[in-house]
XYZ file of C-alpha atoms in Angstrom:
769
model
C 28.726 173.986 -14.382
C 26.281 176.391 -12.835
C 26.972 180.115 -13.779
C 27.032 182.173 -10.701
C 28.486 179.602 -6.451
C 27.180 181.702 -3.444
C 29.980 180.621 -0.541
C 27.901 180.957 2.552
C 30.125 181.081 5.894
C 28.958 179.264 8.176
C 29.395 180.052 12.324
C 27.086 181.109 14.865
C 24.732 182.030 12.425
C 21.687 179.714 13.808
C 19.274 182.326 14.198
C 19.761 183.717 10.661
C 20.646 181.342 8.153
C 17.791 179.687 7.170
C 16.574 183.208 5.997
C 19.631 183.861 4.567
C 19.060 180.671 2.450
C 16.111 181.354 1.454
C 17.267 184.409 0.019
C 19.000 182.716 -2.443
C 17.183 179.445 -2.715
C 14.298 182.043 -3.699
C 15.806 183.833 -6.596
C 14.254 184.207 -9.672
C 17.378 182.769 -11.598
C 17.908 179.219 -10.980
C 21.975 178.887 -12.383
C 23.561 178.320 -9.111
C 24.275 176.442 -6.257
C 25.044 177.263 -2.785
C 28.278 176.052 -0.612
C 27.605 176.246 2.927
C 31.462 175.748 4.851
C 30.687 175.061 8.867
C 34.339 174.645 11.116
C 31.952 173.328 13.756
C 29.577 175.483 14.770
C 28.499 175.072 18.397
C 25.044 176.843 18.319
C 24.208 174.422 15.843
C 24.541 176.570 12.768
C 26.106 173.372 11.053
C 22.610 170.627 11.450
C 20.496 173.188 10.745
C 22.964 172.901 7.073
C 23.073 170.051 6.796
C 18.910 169.943 7.573
C 18.700 172.808 4.384
C 20.849 170.102 2.352
C 18.793 167.216 2.913
C 16.063 169.145 1.165
C 17.408 171.062 -1.665
C 19.970 169.814 -4.080
C 21.340 173.022 -4.704
C 22.621 172.964 -1.069
C 25.925 171.381 -0.389
C 27.425 171.548 3.037
C 30.790 171.474 3.632
C 32.158 170.362 7.331
C 35.422 171.359 7.803
C 37.728 169.001 10.937
C 38.946 172.158 12.138
C 38.271 176.315 12.737
C 39.588 177.612 10.673
C 38.225 180.863 11.124
C 36.364 182.950 8.377
C 39.190 183.215 5.850
C 39.349 179.158 6.169
C 35.727 178.677 5.073
C 35.805 180.799 2.580
C 38.988 179.813 0.739
C 37.584 176.040 1.359
C 33.280 176.940 -0.041
C 35.102 178.546 -2.829
C 38.300 175.227 -3.503
C 34.814 173.227 -3.895
C 32.608 175.725 -6.453
C 31.883 174.512 -9.515
C 30.208 178.307 -11.072
C 31.912 180.938 -13.709
C 31.394 183.260 -10.881
C 31.750 183.306 -7.011
C 29.232 185.189 -4.741
C 30.639 185.273 -0.592
C 26.822 185.731 1.381
C 28.157 185.889 4.530
C 25.116 183.934 6.648
C 23.609 187.212 8.406
C 23.090 188.885 5.260
C 20.282 188.188 3.294
C 20.395 188.515 -1.475
C 18.019 190.770 -1.813
C 14.641 189.743 -5.044
C 15.803 189.791 -8.466
C 19.593 190.008 -7.579
C 20.719 187.129 -8.819
C 19.132 187.529 -12.111
C 20.459 191.403 -12.173
C 23.612 190.243 -11.669
C 24.003 187.980 -14.186
C 21.848 190.288 -16.479
C 25.018 192.312 -15.861
C 28.116 190.013 -16.151
C 26.394 188.804 -19.439
C 25.757 193.279 -20.517
C 29.751 193.379 -19.963
C 30.986 190.195 -21.406
C 31.835 188.462 -17.941
C 34.351 190.670 -16.259
C 37.557 189.364 -14.078
C 34.833 191.023 -11.361
C 31.346 192.911 -10.896
C 30.637 195.402 -8.060
C 27.193 195.844 -6.445
C 24.831 197.734 -4.330
C 23.803 197.458 -1.107
C 21.974 198.437 1.637
C 22.576 198.740 5.453
C 20.336 198.221 8.143
C 21.616 198.239 11.351
C 20.613 196.418 15.035
C 16.908 197.337 14.823
C 16.717 199.873 12.526
C 15.734 200.226 9.146
C 17.532 199.621 5.495
C 20.218 202.430 4.758
C 21.629 203.781 1.450
C 24.688 202.828 1.430
C 27.641 205.486 0.298
C 28.720 202.399 -2.145
C 26.211 202.906 -3.822
C 26.074 206.465 -5.067
C 29.996 205.579 -5.678
C 28.726 202.707 -7.905
C 25.747 204.700 -9.359
C 28.137 207.449 -10.199
C 30.124 204.860 -12.465
C 26.659 203.820 -13.798
C 28.120 204.768 -17.951
C 31.195 202.354 -17.618
C 31.314 199.115 -19.451
C 33.879 198.365 -18.516
C 37.786 199.477 -16.240
C 40.400 198.445 -14.344
C 40.613 200.263 -11.181
C 44.197 202.309 -12.204
C 41.408 204.149 -14.555
C 39.123 204.888 -11.619
C 40.477 204.905 -8.740
C 38.063 206.120 -7.002
C 36.007 202.563 -6.548
C 38.964 201.904 -3.635
C 36.077 203.876 -1.767
C 33.488 200.468 -2.644
C 33.292 199.473 0.876
C 35.923 196.546 0.882
C 34.850 193.518 2.240
C 34.307 189.556 -0.509
C 30.183 190.035 -0.455
C 29.822 193.081 -2.597
C 30.992 191.946 -5.281
C 30.847 188.655 -8.084
C 34.071 187.506 -8.497
C 35.014 185.601 -12.021
C 36.132 182.101 -10.413
C 39.305 181.728 -12.753
C 40.524 184.959 -11.933
C 40.062 184.019 -8.455
C 42.242 181.142 -8.641
C 45.423 182.774 -9.731
C 44.774 186.180 -7.841
C 47.524 187.442 -6.099
C 45.550 187.583 -2.803
C 44.012 184.868 -0.638
C 42.027 185.104 2.512
C 44.210 185.769 5.120
C 43.403 185.161 8.896
C 42.517 187.508 10.745
C 40.089 190.068 11.488
C 40.608 191.934 7.646
C 41.084 189.692 5.796
C 37.644 190.222 3.520
C 38.927 193.581 3.093
C 42.543 192.762 1.729
C 41.496 189.933 -0.657
C 38.560 192.853 -1.690
C 41.319 195.383 -2.147
C 43.113 192.408 -3.700
C 41.149 191.555 -6.079
C 39.890 194.829 -7.294
C 43.312 195.656 -7.996
C 44.551 192.770 -9.860
C 41.749 192.220 -12.178
C 41.878 193.548 -15.160
C 38.507 194.417 -16.187
C 35.848 195.965 -13.479
C 32.115 196.582 -14.091
C 29.382 197.829 -12.025
C 25.448 197.730 -10.992
C 24.397 200.704 -9.427
C 22.115 199.171 -7.973
C 21.550 197.517 -3.961
C 21.607 193.185 -4.269
C 22.370 192.476 -0.561
C 20.865 193.298 2.387
C 23.768 193.948 5.177
C 22.301 193.145 8.412
C 23.841 194.075 11.340
C 24.202 192.287 14.633
C 24.410 193.364 18.267
C 28.004 193.462 19.289
C 28.268 190.547 21.943
C 31.957 190.534 22.819
C 32.579 187.191 23.683
C 31.288 185.709 20.303
C 31.898 188.211 17.611
C 34.142 186.734 15.161
C 35.753 190.012 14.810
C 34.770 191.689 10.804
C 34.306 195.683 10.376
C 32.625 194.823 6.884
C 32.865 198.938 5.511
C 34.809 200.874 3.743
C 37.069 204.192 5.570
C 33.998 206.407 4.686
C 31.610 204.423 6.105
C 33.507 203.248 9.427
C 32.010 205.892 11.906
C 28.979 204.412 10.782
C 29.752 201.554 12.527
C 30.476 200.810 16.517
C 32.291 197.772 16.562
C 35.359 199.510 14.683
C 36.763 201.141 18.403
C 35.330 198.181 20.488
C 37.495 196.055 17.849
C 40.515 198.559 18.153
C 40.959 197.960 22.201
C 41.212 193.771 20.883
C 45.022 195.626 19.127
C 43.906 195.018 16.280
C 45.018 198.547 15.776
C 48.678 196.806 14.336
C 47.061 193.750 13.288
C 45.587 196.576 10.689
C 48.974 197.644 10.095
C 50.728 194.688 9.595
C 48.082 193.559 6.579
C 48.068 196.228 4.844
C 52.104 195.516 4.443
C 51.325 191.644 2.883
C 48.877 192.748 0.708
C 51.260 195.734 -0.576
C 54.593 192.954 -0.580
C 51.493 190.753 -1.875
C 50.877 192.912 -5.157
C 54.301 193.850 -6.309
C 55.092 191.743 -8.861
C 51.523 191.882 -9.749
C 50.619 193.621 -14.083
C 49.513 196.947 -13.666
C 49.914 197.227 -9.972
C 52.424 200.627 -10.629
C 49.374 202.400 -11.597
C 47.475 202.261 -8.604
C 49.852 201.170 -6.139
C 49.715 205.548 -5.336
C 45.385 205.849 -5.442
C 45.940 202.930 -2.489
C 48.701 204.411 -0.777
C 46.678 206.907 -0.475
C 43.539 204.410 0.764
C 45.439 203.044 3.788
C 47.455 206.472 5.085
C 43.900 207.714 5.455
C 42.809 204.244 6.871
C 45.299 204.193 9.229
C 45.085 207.966 10.271
C 41.518 206.854 11.158
C 42.475 204.232 13.234
C 44.756 206.791 15.606
C 42.251 208.675 15.532
C 40.117 206.178 17.816
C 42.586 204.433 19.910
C 42.917 205.096 23.503
C 46.052 203.006 24.296
C 48.982 201.343 22.906
C 49.526 204.550 20.598
C 53.449 204.509 20.713
C 53.910 201.346 19.809
C 50.864 202.417 16.155
C 53.084 205.153 15.076
C 55.886 203.214 15.121
C 54.547 200.609 13.611
C 52.925 203.143 11.018
C 56.167 204.873 10.083
C 57.632 201.451 9.487
C 54.981 200.576 6.929
C 55.176 204.109 5.422
C 58.942 203.834 4.707
C 58.891 199.969 3.525
C 56.133 201.087 1.073
C 56.399 204.959 0.288
C 55.252 204.614 -4.032
C 58.326 206.126 -5.637
C 57.462 209.830 -6.671
C 54.787 210.134 -3.838
C 53.728 213.316 -3.085
C 52.251 214.254 0.088
C 48.802 216.420 0.443
C 48.396 220.028 2.265
C 46.763 220.747 4.664
C 45.782 219.717 8.593
C 45.040 216.623 7.472
C 48.414 215.537 5.407
C 50.525 217.251 8.712
C 48.479 214.732 11.067
C 49.505 212.610 8.390
C 53.437 213.227 8.004
C 53.472 213.047 11.609
C 52.140 209.991 12.353
C 54.490 208.795 9.579
C 57.201 210.343 10.489
C 57.148 208.504 13.976
C 56.521 211.585 15.844
C 54.092 210.602 17.880
C 55.236 213.150 20.527
C 54.754 215.903 17.883
C 51.029 214.452 16.843
C 49.796 214.209 20.328
C 50.376 217.677 20.945
C 48.895 218.730 17.338
C 45.580 217.384 17.923
C 45.731 219.016 21.233
C 46.322 222.027 20.298
C 43.493 221.600 16.898
C 40.853 220.261 20.176
C 41.725 224.106 21.227
C 41.281 226.124 18.704
C 37.938 224.631 18.160
C 36.963 224.736 21.534
C 37.853 228.316 21.085
C 35.971 228.780 17.443
C 32.885 227.372 18.945
C 32.046 229.944 21.910
C 33.025 232.837 18.651
C 29.246 232.178 16.716
C 27.803 232.296 20.445
C 29.040 235.757 20.446
C 27.944 236.843 17.361
C 24.967 235.500 17.325
C 23.952 237.349 20.818
C 25.389 240.308 19.091
C 23.004 239.202 15.845
C 19.821 239.323 18.258
C 20.215 242.613 19.472
C 21.236 245.061 16.270
C 19.407 242.966 13.368
C 15.050 244.367 14.299
C 16.818 247.608 14.769
C 18.711 246.949 10.565
C 15.045 245.811 9.638
C 13.351 248.653 10.793
C 16.266 250.966 8.174
C 15.551 248.897 6.003
C 12.241 249.816 6.052
C 12.400 253.506 5.726
C 14.028 253.112 2.495
C 11.849 252.848 -1.139
C 10.823 249.771 -2.083
C 12.261 248.271 -5.130
C 9.833 247.565 -8.175
C 11.550 244.778 -9.496
C 12.349 242.708 -6.389
C 10.327 239.396 -5.740
C 10.885 237.247 -3.343
C 9.927 233.028 -3.351
C 10.083 230.603 -0.917
C 8.347 226.990 -0.794
C 8.009 224.771 2.214
C 9.091 226.307 5.236
C 12.282 227.235 2.640
C 13.010 223.893 1.543
C 14.190 224.965 -1.453
C 12.814 225.859 -4.845
C 9.609 224.134 -6.064
C 5.478 223.867 -6.117
C 3.841 226.959 -7.381
C 6.483 229.375 -6.788
C 9.117 227.651 -8.656
C 6.221 228.205 -11.520
C 5.806 231.343 -11.003
C 9.139 232.712 -10.884
C 9.757 229.875 -14.003
C 6.706 232.027 -15.917
C 8.289 235.550 -14.845
C 12.064 234.982 -15.942
C 10.193 234.041 -19.717
C 7.521 236.933 -19.368
C 8.769 239.365 -16.644
C 13.142 239.760 -16.727
C 12.758 242.858 -15.405
C 11.450 241.779 -12.436
C 14.639 240.189 -10.257
C 13.483 237.090 -7.964
C 15.114 235.752 -4.981
C 14.443 232.764 -3.124
C 14.223 232.095 0.505
C 16.200 229.044 1.409
C 17.771 227.133 4.537
C 21.424 227.432 4.657
C 21.124 222.987 3.889
C 18.938 224.323 1.021
C 21.163 226.750 -0.574
C 23.931 224.221 -1.359
C 22.116 221.671 -3.517
C 20.205 224.656 -5.840
C 20.728 224.855 -9.881
C 23.134 227.116 -10.555
C 21.781 231.223 -11.140
C 18.941 230.707 -8.207
C 20.075 234.162 -6.421
C 19.026 233.414 -2.563
C 19.517 234.441 1.008
C 19.182 232.263 4.170
C 17.324 233.552 6.740
C 18.275 235.746 9.664
C 21.222 237.286 7.153
C 21.488 241.140 6.748
C 20.270 240.392 3.312
C 17.481 238.834 3.575
C 16.131 241.743 6.215
C 17.222 243.467 3.746
C 15.254 241.446 0.947
C 12.131 241.084 2.914
C 11.797 245.173 4.419
C 12.634 246.608 -0.006
C 10.663 243.771 -2.132
C 7.499 244.722 -3.704
C 6.269 241.255 -4.705
C 6.435 238.129 -2.798
C 5.525 234.455 -3.555
C 4.871 231.704 -1.105
C 2.940 228.512 -0.214
C 2.931 229.226 2.813
C 3.571 231.952 5.499
C 6.134 234.178 5.987
C 7.853 234.842 9.424
C 5.498 236.876 12.121
C 8.067 239.227 12.439
C 7.658 239.920 8.799
C 6.306 243.427 8.532
C 4.449 244.208 5.572
C 5.355 247.545 3.755
C 1.865 249.657 1.798
C 2.714 249.045 -1.573
C 3.853 245.478 -0.925
C 2.371 242.558 -2.631
C 1.737 238.893 -0.893
C 0.762 236.091 -2.904
C -0.124 232.800 -1.129
C 0.016 230.003 -3.541
C -1.019 227.354 -1.155
C 0.411 224.297 -1.840
C -2.531 221.701 -2.530
C -6.523 220.989 -3.083
C -7.786 220.757 -0.107
C -9.006 217.394 1.309
C -8.569 217.981 5.121
C -9.882 220.552 6.971
C -7.401 223.702 7.017
C -6.986 227.187 9.016
C -9.957 228.644 11.568
C -11.570 225.442 11.565
C -8.892 223.191 13.001
C -9.431 224.660 15.850
C -12.205 221.954 16.237
C -9.911 219.151 15.748
C -7.323 220.201 18.701
C -5.423 216.709 17.707
C -4.801 218.339 14.200
C -4.380 222.078 15.268
C -1.776 221.165 17.867
C -1.873 224.356 19.852
C -2.202 226.441 16.439
C -2.276 230.313 17.921
C -5.054 231.146 15.683
C -5.055 235.012 16.307
C -1.213 234.467 14.784
C -2.869 232.872 11.980
C -4.871 235.429 10.896
C -2.483 237.948 10.925
C 0.078 236.822 9.317
C -3.678 236.318 6.608
C -4.202 239.460 6.937
C -1.156 240.269 4.822
C -2.180 238.154 1.881
C -3.622 240.286 -0.909
C -4.278 238.257 -3.104
C -5.134 233.758 -2.614
C -4.486 231.043 -5.370
C -7.123 228.810 -6.528
C -7.904 226.110 -8.857
C -11.122 224.529 -8.798
C -15.008 225.987 -7.292
C -13.838 224.043 -4.066
C -10.473 225.219 -3.471
C -12.422 229.457 -2.922
C -14.975 227.990 -1.449
C -12.280 226.523 1.126
C -9.430 228.926 1.168
C -12.295 231.689 2.023
C -13.639 229.512 4.870
C -10.730 228.640 6.608
C -8.556 232.502 5.758
C -11.445 234.111 6.592
C -10.053 238.320 5.644
C -9.754 240.943 2.886
C -7.703 238.191 1.019
C -8.365 238.612 -3.403
C -9.265 235.121 -4.872
C -7.711 234.465 -8.229
C -8.951 231.666 -9.751
C -5.806 230.965 -12.151
C -5.384 226.872 -11.981
C -2.200 225.933 -10.388
C 1.200 226.948 -12.470
C 2.635 224.157 -10.899
C -0.523 221.626 -12.547
C 1.561 223.728 -15.780
C 3.797 221.204 -16.896
C 1.682 218.260 -15.601
C -0.903 219.628 -19.157
C 1.874 220.478 -21.364
C 4.559 217.937 -21.266
C 5.256 215.837 -24.458
C 5.874 211.914 -24.243
C 9.411 212.486 -24.886
C 10.265 214.316 -21.786
C 8.037 211.329 -19.216
C 10.074 208.882 -21.601
C 13.570 210.763 -20.027
C 11.876 211.096 -16.867
C 10.353 207.693 -16.398
C 15.051 206.251 -17.480
C 16.428 208.457 -14.842
C 13.635 206.627 -11.988
C 15.185 203.394 -13.716
C 11.545 202.505 -15.033
C 12.516 200.241 -18.141
C 9.942 200.305 -21.451
C 7.060 198.760 -20.602
C 7.093 198.158 -17.679
C 4.211 200.086 -15.176
C 5.144 202.296 -13.021
C 2.703 203.077 -9.933
C 3.038 206.076 -6.886
C 2.420 205.251 -3.980
C 2.448 208.973 -2.020
C 0.647 208.524 1.143
C 0.176 211.859 3.156
C 1.426 212.440 6.937
C -0.824 211.992 10.044
C -0.810 214.953 12.180
C -1.264 212.887 15.575
C 1.763 210.100 14.006
C 4.808 211.356 14.591
C 7.002 209.160 12.275
C 6.526 207.877 8.599
C 3.979 204.962 9.407
C 3.405 202.789 6.171
C -0.251 201.184 5.368
C 1.214 198.613 2.744
C 2.692 195.258 2.999
C 4.729 197.076 -0.202
C 7.227 193.593 -0.238
C 4.109 191.572 -0.305
C 2.700 194.357 -2.773
C 5.391 194.103 -5.455
C 6.014 190.453 -5.093
C 2.414 189.944 -6.283
C 2.933 192.252 -8.875
C 5.599 190.846 -10.151
C 8.908 192.651 -11.630
C 7.230 194.035 -14.878
C 5.857 195.735 -11.577
C 7.754 198.741 -9.553
C 6.398 200.992 -6.767
C 7.578 204.559 -6.725
C 6.921 205.373 -3.105
C 7.182 208.868 -1.610
C 6.430 209.767 1.997
C 5.294 213.224 2.961
C 7.994 215.852 3.003
C 7.393 216.167 6.802
C 9.068 213.215 7.632
C 13.007 212.876 7.254
C 13.452 209.220 5.448
C 10.269 207.062 4.867
C 12.519 203.624 6.161
C 11.070 201.549 3.609
C 12.886 197.800 3.099
C 14.470 196.850 -0.013
C 13.361 195.025 -2.404
C 13.995 195.655 -6.466
C 10.371 195.956 -7.271
C 10.619 199.603 -4.565
C 11.875 202.543 -4.633
C 12.002 205.472 -3.392
C 11.533 208.601 -4.025
C 10.921 210.667 -1.304
C 13.549 212.437 -1.987
C 13.177 213.564 -5.366
C 13.234 216.883 -5.876
C 9.875 217.089 -8.051
C 6.555 215.541 -7.460
C 5.365 216.947 -10.684
C 8.154 214.460 -12.394
C 6.804 211.850 -10.238
C 3.340 212.809 -11.822
C 4.722 213.058 -15.293
C 6.075 208.973 -14.362
C 4.003 207.263 -13.273
C 0.469 205.438 -14.756
C -1.645 204.878 -11.768
C -1.344 207.176 -8.638
C -2.236 205.226 -5.343
C -2.614 207.513 -2.526
C -4.829 208.334 0.597
C -5.512 212.042 1.796
C -2.730 213.494 0.031
C -3.266 216.083 -2.419
C -1.252 214.806 -4.817
C -4.347 212.719 -6.153
C -5.514 215.977 -7.122
C -3.268 217.065 -9.169
C -2.446 213.805 -10.728
C -6.752 213.882 -12.073
C -4.779 216.233 -14.725
C -3.229 213.380 -15.589
C -6.584 211.867 -16.893
C -4.287 208.370 -15.283
C -5.702 205.640 -12.749
C -5.848 206.954 -9.123
C -6.693 204.127 -6.548
C -7.883 205.415 -2.577
C -5.921 203.506 -0.689
C -7.326 204.007 2.959
C -7.404 202.047 5.844
C -7.976 204.213 8.412
C -10.663 206.572 6.964
C -12.637 206.503 9.922
C -9.637 208.062 12.846
C -8.307 210.535 9.553
C -11.772 211.951 9.331
C -12.385 212.451 12.502
C -9.118 213.338 14.194
C -8.154 215.519 11.114
C -11.538 216.776 9.882
C -12.308 216.464 5.675
C -14.320 218.564 3.875
C -16.415 216.295 2.021
C -16.374 212.458 1.819
C -13.770 210.847 0.109
C -15.219 207.683 -0.242
C -19.044 207.877 -0.629
C -18.269 206.430 -4.224
C -20.160 209.372 -5.297
C -19.047 211.276 -8.696
C -16.815 214.351 -8.216
C -16.059 212.749 -4.254
C -14.372 209.338 -5.217
C -11.537 209.548 -7.952
C -11.129 205.352 -8.567
C -11.150 202.505 -6.401
C -11.115 202.328 -3.236
C -9.022 199.544 -0.729
C -8.588 199.215 2.732
C -5.708 196.955 2.478
C -2.697 195.137 1.013
C -5.149 191.643 0.096
C -7.878 194.400 -1.408
C -5.115 197.118 -3.016
C -3.432 193.434 -4.726
C -6.650 192.611 -5.966
C -7.031 196.182 -7.312
C -4.296 196.041 -10.197
C -4.495 192.397 -10.819
C -8.461 191.352 -11.752
C -8.426 195.253 -13.648
C -10.348 197.229 -11.147
C -8.046 199.970 -11.023
C -8.276 200.582 -14.827
C -12.043 199.688 -15.319
C -15.091 201.196 -16.529
C -16.011 201.977 -13.629
C -12.491 203.618 -12.076
C -12.670 205.622 -14.904
C -16.398 207.247 -14.826
C -15.580 208.588 -11.209
C -11.644 209.999 -12.127
C -13.738 211.849 -15.348
C -16.406 213.124 -12.427
C -13.081 214.118 -10.630
C -11.187 215.719 -12.524
C -13.960 217.774 -14.075
C -15.449 218.687 -10.368
C -11.299 219.884 -9.037
C -9.034 220.485 -12.116
C -11.321 222.788 -13.635
C -8.465 225.387 -13.974
C -5.433 223.661 -14.692
C -5.435 224.162 -18.316
C -1.792 224.844 -18.865
C -1.446 228.698 -18.483
C -2.163 229.109 -14.246
C 1.783 230.652 -14.108
C 1.022 232.804 -16.850
C -2.011 233.804 -16.108
C -0.330 234.993 -12.185
C 2.265 236.747 -14.041
C 0.362 239.006 -15.986
C -1.670 240.046 -13.670
C 0.239 240.535 -10.430
C 3.804 241.398 -12.370
C 2.796 243.048 -15.669
C -0.102 244.257 -14.312
C -2.544 243.068 -16.662
C -6.588 244.135 -14.923
C -7.974 240.927 -16.409
C -7.219 236.814 -16.426
C -6.645 235.269 -19.467
C -10.133 232.338 -20.272
C -9.600 229.000 -19.106
C -9.961 226.206 -21.550
C -12.240 223.728 -19.732
C -11.008 220.305 -19.180
C -13.527 218.645 -21.826
C -11.885 220.554 -24.296
C -8.439 219.468 -23.288
C -5.804 216.461 -24.292
C -4.185 215.032 -20.788
C -0.445 214.361 -21.669
C -0.255 210.851 -23.177
C 2.306 208.489 -21.489
C 5.662 207.155 -24.664
C 3.698 203.565 -24.971
C 0.316 205.152 -25.541
C 1.887 208.305 -27.737
C 1.392 206.467 -31.203
C -2.281 205.712 -31.015
C -2.582 209.123 -29.746
C -1.228 210.378 -32.527
C -3.246 207.974 -35.052
C -6.475 209.326 -32.858
C -5.662 212.750 -33.316
C -6.214 212.681 -37.919
C -9.409 213.000 -38.956
C -10.313 210.252 -41.451
C -8.430 212.432 -44.411
C -6.114 212.084 -42.917
C -5.715 216.166 -41.915
C -4.803 216.944 -37.761
C -8.331 217.248 -36.152
C -8.841 219.630 -33.274
């Protein structure tokens, strides 16, 4: 018997069936069978199934004499299955590479549970893959070996579909809930198996790509395939309810609960299941445009028949709407909704009035605050246009808490960023009353970008520009020669902001020279090193091991960080590598960590188990520590990463365009020592080759890396933040001396730690210097 039987219903999937089946047949795990079930197939997809089955014995074609609907096709496939576990895969979806291996490994580790829930990604029609809400729910359960629904009722929020789970065949055959006919039969089966499973395990990685199809009403087989919390993302939902499917939904939920009443453990899950159903019925009512009274009567009857004993309704407006719905009060519910809509419209007017009033009073309030004395113990921090706590300002803030605790730090962050701040971070939101008070009275200002033009620098205030990278591209007033990069920049305003700077941080002589040219003014340049790079010098193998584990990098696995920069002349992230091909070529022993520039909201990466999107990871420095090698184009990441003395590969397919349009300070691709940090590639094939033949970390690459590190890591010895705090906040006139790069020992990876310790010992067993 095979370990896994993959059941694929086949109807109107001519254009996608081959790719679907190939996604299974190409899996590295081979102990499986595919059962394709067709029941007519007017588009010829049944014939295509026969063609594929004729050349591959792992595929069996089952043809039903009469149209059976989605439920009949799945049921027939399960009846023909011989595997220990059933996987139901839609003919429009694909199984992601390595998925079967991960699924079967997890089944073995969990000792063959009744049910295994795994993650999926969604790809909208003509869109890019997006992580699903279900995937995050499963990640929250990652530390649980096995459980039951009664232990983790939040599992009801995982998408209730049959294609995101592996079902033990014997459990399926003895189940209380078969596939039901109609458009909601899949959901009822998914909820029923979850409610009755004695053991449930989770696999919090994407295994299926759910490819949403173009909605064609005359051809569509109704199938939602989304959890209640995700349904607002699927436009087909309102179209289905317009066809009267809402009454069928009520009937099928009633049938589900009746089927489960005699099942073991039902009493323990009755309440959470009933609450889920109630929320979904209320959500469905919200999108109805007709037959509302009939729907309300049906829901009220369901509520009377299936209310759990001792059930207590929740409080709040939503609970009130639900009570009116389940009580059959259609008129009152309609009146309440009208009142709530009117209230929302009224509330929308109030903020507009307050904003207009605030715009008039804020300048006056700011002027009054500037008449008050400066607070000598107050420092303001900001990074990346108030995106959060990060980069050089964050490193200075941490060191200030240690060496100058009398100086209170306040971060300027957006409202969105404020919600994700670590505990204990004092902050203000731009434009708020406290923001203007802080900006008026603080003594110290640390930022890696400029503060707004409206900020007035007072006598006695100290502005420190920390910058956020070593420049390869032309910066500041030099951009006037490159209009595509400048994009209408107001250089007079730029120089007025520069005139507020007192100090400018630098990590190497090249940066000092570049900043002096790009931002001419009276600013004093502090060659302290970049505070954010201190961690790259101070971290130990244990911290690196923890970071790699948190990112899902297995022990012994090679992690390659791909961190391209943005192009001023492009609006969206364009990946200049075929990452799927790179991941496949480098194999399962390599994982690609992909970080798009922070200017891009999303990377739009294809789902692949060998590719991890780390674009939203809060710390670039942690990603550097985790990576065995860096692949970049023109990003300043290369200068920071060089501190680790690990391989750097420059992938520069558009160097000539970038150099001409953006402008650069030196020739990165010259191959001269100090200019080029390692191997250079111009295509996906070349990148695969340098990692396959060892060029990425060969002798020539090491020599280039050493010269590059000598030039650009001059002052980054791990004490940059301390230098800044002592000089700026504690008033020490002289900077701490810098340890030259040749005398520093780069942080080693955990796999190298043993050899490193041996190297640290002299021949007599004592530590060497």
